[in-house]
Amino acid sequence: DTFNLTVNPINDIPAILNPLNDVVVDEDADDTSIALDGLFADVDIATNADDLTLSAVNSNVSLLTATITGSSLNLSLLADQNGLAEIVVTATDESLASVTDTFTVVVNSVNDAPRSFTLATPLDGTAVQALTPTLSWHVALEVDAFDMVSYTLYYGSTILDLVDVPDLEDTVFTF
């Protein structure tokens, strides 16, 4: 007796070949591009002309953006931000079977210089002739939330005899 055996293909779930490593960068670093070639595999691609669609979900949109272009995952940091984000990369086949790989992005804090500030009184460039003048200035913006800004005041009749008053924490100084 002879018989014919027919094996019908079934959809196989995609698999992770090379898990993504966590990423650690400093605040305000350049964009990071991660190649996704070879990350996922699906035997149905070779046997049934299946195709994988890649997508990414970011747990912390106030820290960075995560976009897939072609077979690259691009991570773009938002300015002056630090913290953690989990990125979930998913490969989905044409039958909607999928697999995910999750990794963490750590953005280290960097101490930023305070933003510029302006003199309030007297107006910048104004000659002061009082014996006990009072100077005041607008607060310098501090990007780093918990840092304290201190000021150093330099005064004198010429550039050669400048005197400095360091570590002022208020925005008013009276001689």
GROMACS .gro file of C-alpha atoms in nm:
model
  175
    1ASP     CA    1   0.000   0.000   0.000
    2THR     CA    2   0.108   0.349  -0.071
    3PHE     CA    3  -0.035   0.666   0.063
    4ASN     CA    4   0.025   1.036   0.029
    5LEU     CA    5   0.113   1.237   0.333
    6THR     CA    6   0.041   1.606   0.311
    7VAL     CA    7   0.200   1.837   0.566
    8ASN     CA    8   0.024   2.169   0.586
    9PRO     CA    9   0.231   2.458   0.708
   10ILE     CA   10   0.139   2.628   1.032
   11ASN     CA   11   0.249   2.969   1.140
   12ASP     CA   12   0.556   2.965   1.363
   13ILE     CA   13   0.604   3.239   1.619
   14PRO     CA   14   0.902   3.469   1.558
   15ALA     CA   15   1.198   3.416   1.791
   16ILE     CA   16   1.462   3.638   1.950
   17LEU     CA   17   1.809   3.547   1.824
   18ASN     CA   18   2.019   3.819   1.987
   19PRO     CA   19   1.861   4.005   2.280
   20LEU     CA   20   1.925   4.378   2.297
   21ASN     CA   21   2.168   4.505   2.562
   22ASP     CA   22   2.079   4.784   2.802
   23VAL     CA   23   2.201   5.129   2.696
   24VAL     CA   24   2.372   5.375   2.932
   25VAL     CA   25   2.438   5.733   2.812
   26ASP     CA   26   2.495   6.074   2.965
   27GLU     CA   27   2.230   6.344   2.957
   28ASP     CA   28   2.231   6.545   2.630
   29ALA     CA   29   2.429   6.275   2.446
   30ASP     CA   30   2.401   6.239   2.069
   31ASP     CA   31   2.130   6.017   1.926
   32THR     CA   32   2.189   5.641   1.951
   33SER     CA   33   2.113   5.410   1.658
   34ILE     CA   34   2.077   5.037   1.722
   35ALA     CA   35   2.083   4.791   1.430
   36LEU     CA   36   1.796   4.543   1.456
   37ASP     CA   37   1.923   4.313   1.178
   38GLY     CA   38   1.959   3.962   1.317
   39LEU     CA   39   1.768   4.040   1.636
   40PHE     CA   40   1.460   3.837   1.538
   41ALA     CA   41   1.404   3.530   1.320
   42ASP     CA   42   1.103   3.348   1.183
   43VAL     CA   43   1.134   3.015   0.997
   44ASP     CA   44   0.823   3.108   0.799
   45ILE     CA   45   1.020   3.378   0.616
   46ALA     CA   46   1.215   3.114   0.423
   47THR     CA   47   0.942   2.851   0.392
   48ASN     CA   48   0.623   3.057   0.350
   49ALA     CA   49   0.747   3.401   0.238
   50ASP     CA   50   0.640   3.550   0.571
   51ASP     CA   51   0.757   3.896   0.672
   52LEU     CA   52   0.824   4.065   1.008
   53THR     CA   53   0.709   4.412   1.104
   54LEU     CA   54   0.907   4.582   1.380
   55SER     CA   55   0.767   4.831   1.631
   56ALA     CA   56   0.892   4.999   1.948
   57VAL     CA   57   0.718   5.129   2.261
   58ASN     CA   58   0.891   5.368   2.502
   59SER     CA   59   0.791   5.378   2.872
   60ASN     CA   60   0.924   5.732   2.930
   61VAL     CA   61   0.839   5.980   2.654
   62SER     CA   62   0.958   6.272   2.870
   63LEU     CA   63   1.311   6.127   2.854
   64LEU     CA   64   1.358   6.016   2.494
   65THR     CA   65   1.192   5.920   2.168
   66ALA     CA   66   1.230   5.573   2.019
   67THR     CA   67   1.157   5.528   1.648
   68ILE     CA   68   1.223   5.252   1.400
   69THR     CA   69   1.343   5.346   1.054
   70GLY     CA   70   1.407   5.049   0.828
   71SER     CA   71   1.595   4.804   1.047
   72SER     CA   72   1.737   5.060   1.291
   73LEU     CA   73   1.603   5.171   1.627
   74ASN     CA   74   1.683   5.538   1.687
   75LEU     CA   75   1.692   5.679   2.039
   76SER     CA   76   1.681   6.060   2.067
   77LEU     CA   77   1.728   6.212   2.412
   78LEU     CA   78   1.527   6.516   2.515
   79ALA     CA   79   1.739   6.808   2.635
   80ASP     CA   80   1.838   6.832   3.002
   81GLN     CA   81   1.658   6.510   3.104
   82ASN     CA   82   1.785   6.207   3.294
   83GLY     CA   83   1.635   5.886   3.426
   84LEU     CA   84   1.523   5.544   3.301
   85ALA     CA   85   1.313   5.419   3.013
   86GLU     CA   86   1.215   5.069   2.912
   87ILE     CA   87   1.201   5.011   2.538
   88VAL     CA   88   0.995   4.717   2.412
   89VAL     CA   89   1.078   4.611   2.055
   90THR     CA   90   0.819   4.380   1.895
   91ALA     CA   91   0.848   4.165   1.582
   92THR     CA   92   0.507   4.072   1.437
   93ASP     CA   93   0.458   3.834   1.144
   94GLU     CA   94   0.184   3.846   0.881
   95SER     CA   95  -0.037   3.614   1.089
   96LEU     CA   96  -0.001   3.857   1.384
   97ALA     CA   97   0.213   3.621   1.590
   98SER     CA   98   0.473   3.825   1.778
   99VAL     CA   99   0.765   3.823   2.015
  100THR     CA  100   0.909   4.111   2.220
  101ASP     CA  101   1.250   4.207   2.351
  102THR     CA  102   1.275   4.463   2.632
  103PHE     CA  103   1.581   4.663   2.733
  104THR     CA  104   1.650   4.958   2.959
  105VAL     CA  105   1.795   5.296   2.866
  106VAL     CA  106   1.971   5.472   3.154
  107VAL     CA  107   2.039   5.843   3.102
  108ASN     CA  108   2.291   5.967   3.360
  109SER     CA  109   2.253   6.313   3.507
  110VAL     CA  110   2.510   6.574   3.405
  111ASN     CA  111   2.562   6.892   3.608
  112ASP     CA  112   2.456   7.175   3.377
  113ALA     CA  113   2.582   7.530   3.419
  114PRO     CA  114   2.315   7.778   3.530
  115ARG     CA  115   2.154   7.982   3.256
  116SER     CA  116   2.251   8.347   3.220
  117PHE     CA  117   2.095   8.616   3.435
  118THR     CA  118   2.064   8.994   3.414
  119LEU     CA  119   2.135   9.283   3.647
  120ALA     CA  120   1.812   9.440   3.778
  121THR     CA  121   1.938   9.752   3.961
  122PRO     CA  122   2.122   9.956   3.873
  123LEU     CA  123   2.084   9.898   3.502
  124ASP     CA  124   2.381   9.727   3.343
  125GLY     CA  125   2.647   9.981   3.244
  126THR     CA  126   2.515  10.252   3.476
  127ALA     CA  127   2.774  10.435   3.689
  128VAL     CA  128   2.703  10.407   4.064
  129GLN     CA  129   2.815  10.699   4.278
  130ALA     CA  130   2.647  10.616   4.611
  131LEU     CA  131   2.865  10.532   4.909
  132THR     CA  132   2.653  10.225   4.991
  133PRO     CA  133   2.498  10.115   4.665
  134THR     CA  134   2.260   9.820   4.643
  135LEU     CA  135   2.287   9.580   4.353
  136SER     CA  136   2.017   9.332   4.262
  137TRP     CA  137   1.982   9.082   3.979
  138HIS     CA  138   1.731   8.841   3.836
  139VAL     CA  139   1.769   8.481   3.944
  140ALA     CA  140   1.971   8.259   3.711
  141LEU     CA  141   1.767   7.961   3.593
  142GLU     CA  142   1.907   7.633   3.718
  143VAL     CA  143   1.838   7.339   3.488
  144ASP     CA  144   1.928   7.080   3.749
  145ALA     CA  145   1.632   7.078   3.988
  146PHE     CA  146   1.811   7.036   4.320
  147ASP     CA  147   2.125   7.240   4.258
  148MET     CA  148   2.174   7.573   4.431
  149VAL     CA  149   2.305   7.873   4.241
  150SER     CA  150   2.557   8.104   4.404
  151TYR     CA  151   2.701   8.422   4.260
  152THR     CA  152   3.038   8.594   4.278
  153LEU     CA  153   3.038   8.974   4.263
  154TYR     CA  154   3.345   9.154   4.127
  155TYR     CA  155   3.381   9.530   4.184
  156GLY     CA  156   3.652   9.792   4.163
  157SER     CA  157   3.741  10.122   4.001
  158THR     CA  158   3.959   9.954   3.735
  159ILE     CA  159   4.008   9.604   3.601
  160LEU     CA  160   4.338   9.587   3.792
  161ASP     CA  161   4.190   9.640   4.139
  162LEU     CA  162   3.888   9.412   4.124
  163VAL     CA  163   3.768   9.270   4.454
  164ASP     CA  164   3.549   8.963   4.460
  165VAL     CA  165   3.267   8.870   4.694
  166PRO     CA  166   3.220   8.495   4.644
  167ASP     CA  167   2.932   8.259   4.721
  168LEU     CA  168   2.643   8.503   4.730
  169GLU     CA  169   2.320   8.307   4.752
  170ASP     CA  170   2.079   8.600   4.753
  171THR     CA  171   2.002   8.824   4.457
  172VAL     CA  172   2.067   9.150   4.647
  173PHE     CA  173   2.394   9.289   4.774
  174THR     CA  174   2.452   9.615   4.963
  175PHE     CA  175   2.802   9.749   5.018
   0.00000   0.00000   0.00000
